[in-house]
Amino acid sequence: MTKTIIEPFKIKSVEPINFSTREYREQVLREAYYNLFLLKADDVLIDLLTDSGTAAMSSKQWAALMDGDESYAGSRSFFKFEKVVKELTGLKNVIPTHQGRAAEKILFTVVGGPGKIIPNNTHFDTTRANVEFSGSTAVDLPISAALETDKYADFKGNIDLNKLEDLIKRVGADKIPLCILTVTNNSVGGQPVSMKNIRETRALLNKYNIPLFLDACRFAENAFFIKLREPGYENKSVKEIAQEMFSCTDGCTMSAKKDGLVNIGGFLALNNSAIAEKARSLLIMTEGFPTYGGLAGRDLEAMTQGLVEVLDEDYLKYRIRSIEYFGNKLLKEGVPVLVPIGGHAVFLDAKRFLPHVPSHAYPGQAIAVEMYLEGGIRSVEIGSVMFGKEVDGQFNAAQLELVRLAVPRRVYTQSHIDYAAEIIIEVYKRRAKIPGYRITYEPPYLRHFTAHFEPMAMEETHSI
Ligand code: F0G
């Protein structure tokens, strides 16, 4: 008989969570204009808004904090950190930053600029924003299977190599300072990229002399999927697989708030020393001296230890299995979930969940609101609230209407997940009575963070 895969840790310190009544949640949600970003975290029972910066650190990470060397220059903690990152990535220059987007900002300030094109399997929103802010164009090239939420495929995170080559031929290699692979591919459901796809991307880019970078936030989860799914990797260690992934690249940006198992931290690592020199100059202006880059010495220590722990295969087995367990519980009750289940989150397909709510009445937002009202669960809409646009009075919907339930690392137990699944199933059962939403206020950029919403009447939802 197969045994339950248990949490590979015991709990040493606990943080209470706050229970509330439905009436209370109705009130605070109204006050937050039905935008879950505007809630106080204390009013949330189970917070699945993001897996970023929300991990529980281990006793070894907490112990490592005490060993932090807070010297401004030449900190011992930096050299420990640099050694671990070089061993993992094989990249020559290691530049710490306070989080992933700081590494992106510095990289694209150096290599981006007007007229340049940056291809990616799919840009995360801050990556796209940093590319575009530099004046460059961000191009997403996911494989077409990534848009079919009900179709199983092992590596739906892959980049489409035909589209990549077409783009290079069309715009010219000189316009493309680098190509990125985001592992796992967050925006299409936390789906992994295969080693074959990484190698083939590398080979294609070699033909045109274009560097390859990884957006490596969830590199360990990606490496574990390769071990589980890709022939030839079943007997390799996850660390060897991760090293092989990085060996195909010229550099990476990293948010250690995910697979670094810390609450703050990140880095930029790359081989090209001329670019690294420019990056370090910018770093000094914006983040700090190159041996601490916006972090305390103790943060570097915790990140160094996290980068070692995340490759523990008992941890990864539990991690990937626990998200799959969550998704499978929903699938069993018929809830439309993006398959296969991703590495860091379960994604609900809001179009199939609420077929009576069209994209311009924000079905993902409607589900996210209901899950909070029903059981205090916070999730995030990844659909037309986040990516939809009004162009010349015309509504352009996002390609997918998703609700992401991202699971913080080592934070919630199986019973928290069971409860969350029960709440979602409850909401699903009464889906026919869920109304659409309209936006009553929105800022010019990144509207999902601060927009205000209002529920529509049921008749109105049906009539639009
Ligand atoms: N790249 C990817 C693929 C990400 O998912 C994120 C963050 C970043 C870059 C930026 O890193 O937050 O450290 O600056 N994703 C979070 C999320 C915020 O909720 O998915 P950061």
Coordinates of C-alpha atoms and ligand atoms in Angstrom, one line a residue:
M1 CA 0.0 0.0 0.0
T2 CA 1.3 3.5 -0.8
K3 CA 1.8 5.5 2.3
T4 CA 0.7 9.1 2.9
I5 CA 3.5 11.5 2.0
I6 CA 3.9 13.5 5.2
E7 CA 5.3 16.9 6.0
P8 CA 9.1 16.4 6.3
F9 CA 9.3 18.6 9.4
K10 CA 7.8 19.1 12.8
I11 CA 6.6 22.5 14.0
K12 CA 8.7 24.5 16.5
S13 CA 7.0 27.9 16.5
V14 CA 3.4 28.6 15.6
E15 CA 1.5 31.8 14.4
P16 CA -2.2 32.0 15.2
I17 CA -4.7 32.6 12.4
N18 CA -7.9 34.6 12.9
F19 CA -11.3 33.2 12.6
S20 CA -14.2 35.5 11.6
T21 CA -17.9 35.4 10.9
R22 CA -19.3 35.7 7.4
E23 CA -21.0 39.0 8.4
Y24 CA -17.6 40.4 9.5
R25 CA -16.0 39.3 6.2
E26 CA -18.9 40.9 4.2
Q27 CA -18.3 44.1 6.0
V28 CA -14.5 44.2 5.6
L29 CA -14.7 43.1 2.0
R30 CA -17.2 45.9 1.2
E31 CA -14.8 48.3 2.9
A32 CA -12.0 46.9 0.7
Y33 CA -14.1 47.5 -2.5
Y34 CA -14.2 43.8 -3.2
N35 CA -10.4 43.8 -3.9
L36 CA -8.6 41.1 -1.9
F37 CA -5.3 43.0 -2.1
L38 CA -6.9 45.8 0.0
L39 CA -7.9 43.5 2.9
K40 CA -5.9 43.4 6.1
A41 CA -4.0 40.1 6.3
D42 CA -5.3 39.7 9.8
D43 CA -8.8 39.3 8.3
V44 CA -7.7 36.4 6.2
L45 CA -7.8 32.8 7.6
I46 CA -5.8 31.0 4.9
D47 CA -3.7 33.2 2.7
L48 CA -3.1 31.7 -0.7
L49 CA -2.4 35.0 -2.4
T50 CA 1.2 34.1 -3.1
D51 CA 4.0 31.6 -2.5
S52 CA 6.4 34.5 -2.6
G53 CA 8.2 35.6 0.6
T54 CA 5.7 33.6 2.6
A55 CA 7.8 30.5 3.4
A56 CA 8.5 29.3 6.9
M57 CA 12.2 29.2 7.5
S58 CA 13.8 26.2 9.1
S59 CA 15.6 26.0 12.4
K60 CA 18.9 26.0 10.5
Q61 CA 17.9 29.2 8.7
W62 CA 17.0 30.9 11.9
A63 CA 20.3 29.7 13.4
A64 CA 22.2 31.0 10.4
L65 CA 20.7 34.5 11.0
M66 CA 22.9 34.8 14.1
D67 CA 26.0 34.2 12.0
G68 CA 25.3 37.1 9.7
D69 CA 28.3 39.4 9.1
E70 CA 26.9 42.9 8.9
S71 CA 30.1 44.5 7.5
Y72 CA 29.4 47.0 4.8
A73 CA 32.1 45.7 2.5
G74 CA 33.6 42.2 2.1
S75 CA 31.1 40.5 4.4
R76 CA 31.8 36.9 5.2
S77 CA 28.1 36.1 4.6
F78 CA 28.5 37.2 1.0
F79 CA 31.4 34.9 0.3
K80 CA 29.4 31.9 1.7
F81 CA 26.4 32.9 -0.4
E82 CA 28.5 33.4 -3.6
K83 CA 30.1 30.0 -3.2
V84 CA 26.7 28.2 -2.9
V85 CA 25.3 30.1 -5.9
K86 CA 28.4 29.5 -8.0
E87 CA 28.3 25.8 -7.2
L88 CA 24.6 25.6 -8.2
T89 CA 24.7 27.7 -11.3
G90 CA 28.3 27.6 -12.5
L91 CA 27.8 31.3 -13.3
K92 CA 30.9 33.6 -12.8
N93 CA 29.4 36.8 -11.4
V94 CA 27.0 36.7 -8.5
I95 CA 25.2 39.9 -7.6
P96 CA 22.8 39.9 -4.6
T97 CA 19.6 42.0 -4.7
H98 CA 16.7 42.5 -2.3
Q99 CA 14.3 40.5 -4.5
G100 CA 13.8 39.3 -8.0
R101 CA 12.4 42.4 -9.6
A102 CA 15.5 44.4 -8.5
A103 CA 17.7 42.0 -10.4
E104 CA 15.3 42.4 -13.4
K105 CA 15.4 46.2 -13.2
I106 CA 19.2 46.2 -13.2
L107 CA 19.6 43.6 -16.0
F108 CA 17.2 45.4 -18.4
T109 CA 18.6 48.8 -17.6
V110 CA 21.9 47.4 -18.9
V111 CA 20.8 45.2 -21.8
G112 CA 17.4 46.6 -22.7
G113 CA 16.4 49.9 -24.2
P114 CA 14.3 51.2 -27.1
G115 CA 14.0 49.0 -30.1
K116 CA 15.1 45.8 -28.3
I117 CA 13.0 42.6 -28.1
I118 CA 13.0 40.2 -25.2
P119 CA 11.4 36.8 -25.9
N120 CA 10.3 34.6 -22.9
N121 CA 8.2 31.4 -22.6
T122 CA 5.9 33.8 -20.6
H123 CA 7.0 36.9 -18.8
F124 CA 5.9 37.3 -15.2
D125 CA 4.2 40.7 -14.7
T126 CA 7.2 42.5 -13.0
T127 CA 9.6 41.1 -15.6
R128 CA 7.4 42.4 -18.4
A129 CA 7.1 45.8 -16.6
N130 CA 10.9 46.1 -16.3
V131 CA 11.5 45.1 -19.9
E132 CA 8.9 47.6 -21.1
F133 CA 10.0 50.3 -18.7
S134 CA 13.5 50.1 -20.4
G135 CA 11.8 50.8 -23.7
S136 CA 12.1 47.2 -25.0
T137 CA 9.2 44.9 -26.1
A138 CA 8.4 41.8 -24.1
V139 CA 7.2 38.9 -26.3
D140 CA 5.6 35.7 -24.8
L141 CA 6.1 32.5 -26.8
P142 CA 4.4 29.7 -24.8
I143 CA 3.5 26.5 -26.6
S144 CA -0.1 26.4 -27.7
A145 CA -0.9 23.5 -25.3
A146 CA -0.4 26.0 -22.5
L147 CA -3.7 27.7 -23.3
E148 CA -5.7 24.5 -23.1
T149 CA -6.4 24.2 -19.4
D150 CA -8.1 20.8 -19.5
K151 CA -5.3 19.0 -21.5
Y152 CA -2.6 17.1 -19.8
A153 CA 1.0 17.4 -21.0
D154 CA 4.2 16.9 -19.1
F155 CA 5.9 20.2 -19.9
K156 CA 3.3 22.9 -20.7
G157 CA 5.8 25.5 -19.5
N158 CA 8.0 25.1 -22.7
I159 CA 8.8 27.8 -25.1
D160 CA 7.6 27.4 -28.7
L161 CA 10.9 27.0 -30.6
N162 CA 9.3 27.6 -34.1
K163 CA 7.8 30.9 -32.9
L164 CA 11.2 31.8 -31.3
E165 CA 13.1 31.2 -34.6
D166 CA 10.4 33.1 -36.6
L167 CA 10.8 36.0 -34.3
I168 CA 14.6 36.0 -34.5
K169 CA 14.4 35.9 -38.3
R170 CA 11.8 38.6 -38.4
V171 CA 13.4 41.2 -36.1
G172 CA 17.0 40.2 -36.5
A173 CA 19.3 38.7 -33.8
D174 CA 21.0 42.1 -33.1
K175 CA 17.7 43.3 -31.7
I176 CA 17.5 40.5 -29.1
P177 CA 20.0 41.0 -26.2
L178 CA 18.8 37.8 -24.5
C179 CA 16.1 35.3 -24.3
I180 CA 14.5 34.1 -21.0
L181 CA 13.0 30.9 -19.9
T182 CA 10.9 31.2 -16.8
V183 CA 11.1 28.0 -14.7
T184 CA 8.5 27.0 -13.7
N185 CA 6.3 29.0 -16.0
N186 CA 4.2 30.9 -13.4
S187 CA 1.8 32.7 -15.7
V188 CA 0.6 29.5 -17.5
G189 CA -0.1 27.6 -14.3
G190 CA 3.3 26.9 -12.6
Q191 CA 4.1 24.4 -15.4
P192 CA 7.6 23.1 -15.9
V193 CA 10.0 23.4 -18.8
S194 CA 11.8 20.2 -19.9
M195 CA 15.5 19.8 -20.1
K196 CA 15.0 19.0 -23.8
N197 CA 13.4 22.4 -24.3
I198 CA 16.1 24.2 -22.4
R199 CA 18.8 22.4 -24.5
E200 CA 17.0 23.0 -27.8
T201 CA 16.5 26.7 -26.9
R202 CA 20.2 26.9 -26.1
A203 CA 21.1 25.3 -29.5
L204 CA 18.8 27.6 -31.4
L205 CA 20.1 30.7 -29.7
N206 CA 23.7 29.6 -30.3
K207 CA 23.1 29.7 -34.1
Y208 CA 22.3 33.4 -33.7
N209 CA 24.7 34.2 -30.9
I210 CA 21.9 35.2 -28.4
P211 CA 22.4 34.6 -24.7
L212 CA 20.0 32.5 -22.7
F213 CA 18.9 33.5 -19.2
L214 CA 16.7 31.7 -16.7
D215 CA 14.0 33.4 -14.6
A216 CA 14.9 30.9 -11.9
C217 CA 12.5 31.7 -9.0
R218 CA 11.2 28.1 -8.9
F219 CA 14.2 26.2 -10.3
A220 CA 14.1 23.4 -7.8
E221 CA 10.4 22.7 -8.4
N222 CA 11.1 22.7 -12.1
A223 CA 14.1 20.3 -11.6
F224 CA 12.0 17.9 -9.6
F225 CA 9.4 17.8 -12.3
I226 CA 12.1 16.9 -14.8
K227 CA 13.2 14.1 -12.5
L228 CA 9.6 12.8 -12.3
R229 CA 8.6 13.2 -15.9
E230 CA 11.6 13.3 -18.3
P231 CA 13.1 10.1 -19.5
G232 CA 16.8 9.7 -18.5
Y233 CA 16.5 11.9 -15.4
E234 CA 14.9 9.5 -13.0
N235 CA 18.2 8.5 -11.4
K236 CA 19.8 11.9 -11.3
S237 CA 19.7 14.0 -8.1
V238 CA 17.6 17.1 -8.3
K239 CA 20.8 19.1 -7.6
E240 CA 22.5 17.6 -10.6
I241 CA 19.4 18.3 -12.7
A242 CA 19.3 21.9 -11.5
Q243 CA 23.1 22.3 -12.3
E244 CA 22.4 20.9 -15.7
M245 CA 19.6 23.4 -16.3
F246 CA 21.9 26.4 -15.3
S247 CA 24.8 25.0 -17.3
C248 CA 22.8 25.7 -20.5
T249 CA 22.5 29.4 -19.7
D250 CA 24.5 32.6 -19.6
G251 CA 22.8 34.0 -16.6
C252 CA 19.7 34.2 -14.4
T253 CA 17.6 36.4 -12.3
M254 CA 16.3 34.9 -9.1
S255 CA 13.7 35.7 -6.6
A256 CA 14.8 33.8 -3.5
K257 CA 11.4 34.5 -2.0
K258 CA 10.3 31.4 -3.7
D259 CA 12.8 28.5 -4.0
G260 CA 15.3 30.3 -1.8
L261 CA 12.9 29.6 1.1
V262 CA 13.3 33.1 2.5
N263 CA 11.0 36.1 3.2
I264 CA 13.3 38.5 1.3
G265 CA 16.2 38.1 -1.1
G266 CA 17.3 37.5 -4.7
F267 CA 20.2 37.8 -7.1
L268 CA 21.4 38.3 -10.6
A269 CA 24.1 35.9 -11.8
L270 CA 25.8 35.9 -15.2
N271 CA 29.0 35.0 -17.1
N272 CA 29.5 38.2 -19.1
S273 CA 31.8 40.3 -16.9
A274 CA 31.3 43.5 -18.9
I275 CA 27.6 43.4 -18.2
A276 CA 28.2 42.4 -14.6
E277 CA 30.4 45.5 -14.1
K278 CA 27.7 47.8 -15.3
A279 CA 25.2 45.9 -13.2
R280 CA 27.3 46.3 -10.1
S281 CA 27.6 50.1 -10.7
L282 CA 23.8 50.3 -10.9
L283 CA 23.5 48.1 -7.8
I284 CA 25.5 50.5 -5.8
M285 CA 23.2 53.3 -6.7
T286 CA 19.9 51.5 -6.1
E287 CA 20.5 48.4 -3.9
G288 CA 23.8 48.7 -2.1
F289 CA 27.4 47.6 -2.2
P290 CA 28.0 44.5 -4.3
T291 CA 28.7 42.3 -1.2
Y292 CA 25.2 42.9 0.3
G293 CA 23.0 44.3 -2.5
G294 CA 20.0 45.6 -0.5
L295 CA 20.1 42.8 2.1
A296 CA 21.4 42.5 5.6
G297 CA 24.3 40.0 6.1
R298 CA 21.8 37.8 8.1
D299 CA 19.4 37.7 5.1
L300 CA 22.3 36.4 2.9
E301 CA 22.9 33.7 5.5
A302 CA 19.3 32.6 5.5
M303 CA 19.2 32.6 1.7
T304 CA 22.4 30.6 1.4
Q305 CA 20.9 27.9 3.7
G306 CA 17.5 28.0 1.9
L307 CA 19.2 27.4 -1.5
V308 CA 20.7 24.2 0.0
E309 CA 17.6 23.0 1.7
V310 CA 15.3 23.5 -1.3
L311 CA 17.2 20.7 -3.1
D312 CA 16.3 18.2 -0.4
E313 CA 14.3 15.6 -2.3
D314 CA 12.1 14.7 0.7
Y315 CA 11.1 18.3 0.8
L316 CA 10.4 18.5 -2.9
K317 CA 8.4 15.3 -2.9
Y318 CA 6.2 16.7 -0.2
R319 CA 6.0 20.1 -1.8
I320 CA 4.9 18.9 -5.3
R321 CA 2.7 16.1 -3.9
S322 CA 0.8 18.5 -1.5
I323 CA -0.1 20.9 -4.3
E324 CA -1.2 17.9 -6.4
Y325 CA -3.3 16.6 -3.5
F326 CA -5.1 19.9 -3.2
G327 CA -5.8 20.0 -7.0
N328 CA -7.0 16.4 -7.1
K329 CA -9.4 16.9 -4.3
L330 CA -11.1 19.7 -6.4
L331 CA -11.0 17.7 -9.6
K332 CA -12.7 14.8 -7.9
E333 CA -15.7 17.0 -7.2
G334 CA -15.7 18.3 -10.8
V335 CA -14.2 21.7 -10.0
P336 CA -12.6 23.0 -13.2
V337 CA -8.9 23.1 -12.5
L338 CA -5.9 23.7 -14.8
V339 CA -4.2 20.4 -15.4
P340 CA -1.7 19.0 -14.8
I341 CA -1.4 20.6 -11.3
G342 CA 1.5 23.1 -11.2
G343 CA 4.4 23.3 -8.9
H344 CA 3.5 26.1 -6.6
A345 CA -0.3 26.6 -7.0
V346 CA -3.6 25.3 -8.0
F347 CA -5.3 27.3 -10.8
L348 CA -9.1 27.4 -11.1
D349 CA -10.4 27.9 -14.7
A350 CA -12.9 30.6 -14.1
K351 CA -14.4 30.4 -17.6
R352 CA -15.5 26.8 -17.0
F353 CA -16.3 27.5 -13.3
L354 CA -18.7 30.4 -14.1
P355 CA -19.8 30.0 -17.7
H356 CA -22.6 32.5 -17.2
V357 CA -20.1 35.3 -16.3
P358 CA -18.4 36.8 -19.4
S359 CA -14.8 38.0 -19.2
H360 CA -15.9 41.6 -18.9
A361 CA -17.8 40.8 -15.7
Y362 CA -14.6 39.3 -14.3
P363 CA -15.4 35.6 -13.4
G364 CA -12.1 35.1 -11.6
Q365 CA -12.7 38.1 -9.4
A366 CA -16.2 36.8 -8.6
I367 CA -14.8 33.4 -7.5
A368 CA -12.0 34.9 -5.5
V369 CA -14.5 37.1 -3.6
E370 CA -16.9 34.2 -2.9
M371 CA -14.0 32.0 -1.5
Y372 CA -13.2 34.8 0.9
L373 CA -16.8 35.3 1.9
E374 CA -17.4 31.5 2.3
G375 CA -14.3 30.7 4.4
G376 CA -11.8 33.5 4.7
I377 CA -9.6 32.2 1.9
R378 CA -7.5 34.7 -0.1
S379 CA -6.5 33.9 -3.7
V380 CA -5.7 36.0 -6.7
E381 CA -7.4 36.6 -10.0
I382 CA -5.1 36.1 -13.0
G383 CA -7.3 37.0 -15.8
S384 CA -9.1 40.0 -17.3
V385 CA -8.7 42.1 -14.1
M386 CA -4.9 41.7 -14.3
F387 CA -4.4 41.6 -18.1
G388 CA -7.6 42.8 -19.7
K389 CA -7.5 46.2 -21.4
E390 CA -9.9 48.8 -22.8
V391 CA -8.5 49.7 -26.3
D392 CA -10.5 52.5 -28.1
G393 CA -13.6 51.7 -26.0
Q394 CA -13.3 48.0 -26.9
F395 CA -12.8 45.4 -24.1
N396 CA -9.8 43.1 -24.8
A397 CA -10.1 40.0 -22.5
A398 CA -7.1 38.1 -21.2
Q399 CA -6.4 34.8 -22.9
L400 CA -7.2 32.8 -19.7
E401 CA -9.5 33.6 -16.8
L402 CA -7.8 32.0 -13.8
V403 CA -7.8 32.1 -10.0
R404 CA -4.5 31.2 -8.4
L405 CA -4.3 29.4 -5.1
A406 CA -0.6 29.7 -4.4
V407 CA 0.6 27.6 -1.5
P408 CA 3.3 29.1 0.8
R409 CA 6.2 26.7 1.4
R410 CA 6.2 24.7 4.7
V411 CA 3.4 26.9 6.2
Y412 CA 0.1 25.1 6.0
T413 CA -0.7 21.5 7.0
Q414 CA -2.9 19.0 5.2
S415 CA -5.9 20.0 7.2
H416 CA -5.6 23.6 6.2
I417 CA -5.6 22.4 2.6
D418 CA -8.5 20.1 3.2
Y419 CA -10.5 23.0 4.6
A420 CA -9.6 25.2 1.7
A421 CA -10.7 22.5 -0.7
E422 CA -14.0 22.1 1.2
I423 CA -14.7 25.9 0.9
I424 CA -14.0 25.9 -2.9
I425 CA -16.2 22.9 -3.4
E426 CA -19.0 24.7 -1.5
V427 CA -18.6 27.8 -3.7
Y428 CA -18.6 25.6 -6.8
K429 CA -21.9 23.9 -5.7
R430 CA -23.7 27.3 -5.7
R431 CA -21.9 28.7 -8.7
A432 CA -25.1 29.4 -10.6
K433 CA -26.0 32.1 -8.1
I434 CA -22.7 33.9 -8.3
P435 CA -22.9 37.4 -9.9
G436 CA -20.3 39.2 -12.1
Y437 CA -18.4 42.3 -11.0
R438 CA -17.8 45.7 -12.5
I439 CA -14.8 48.0 -11.9
T440 CA -15.8 51.3 -10.3
Y441 CA -12.3 52.8 -10.1
E442 CA -8.9 51.8 -11.7
P443 CA -5.5 53.4 -11.7
P444 CA -3.6 53.8 -15.0
Y445 CA -1.1 50.9 -14.4
L446 CA -1.2 47.5 -12.7
R447 CA -4.9 48.0 -11.8
H448 CA -5.4 44.7 -10.0
F449 CA -3.6 45.9 -6.9
T450 CA -5.8 48.9 -6.2
A451 CA -9.0 48.8 -8.4
H452 CA -12.4 49.0 -6.8
F453 CA -15.2 46.6 -7.7
E454 CA -18.9 46.2 -7.2
P455 CA -21.1 43.1 -7.6
M456 CA -23.7 43.2 -10.4
A457 CA -27.2 42.1 -9.9
M458 CA -27.8 38.5 -11.0
E459 CA -30.2 39.7 -13.8
E460 CA -27.5 42.1 -15.1
T461 CA -24.9 39.3 -15.1
H462 CA -27.2 37.2 -17.2
S463 CA -28.1 40.0 -19.6
I464 CA -24.6 41.2 -20.5
Ligands
F0G1 N1 9.6 36.1 -11.9 C1 8.6 35.3 -11.6 C2 8.3 34.1 -12.4 C3 7.8 35.5 -10.4 O1 6.8 34.7 -10.1 C4 8.1 36.7 -9.6 C5 7.3 37.0 -8.5 C6 9.2 37.5 -10.0 C7 9.9 37.2 -11.1 C8 9.6 38.7 -9.2 O2 10.2 38.4 -8.0 O3 8.6 39.2 -6.3 O4 11.0 38.7 -5.7 O5 10.4 40.7 -7.1 N2 6.2 36.4 -8.3 C9 5.3 36.6 -7.1 C10 4.0 35.8 -7.3 C11 5.1 38.0 -6.7 O6 3.1 36.0 -6.5 O7 4.0 35.0 -8.3 P1 10.0 39.3 -6.7

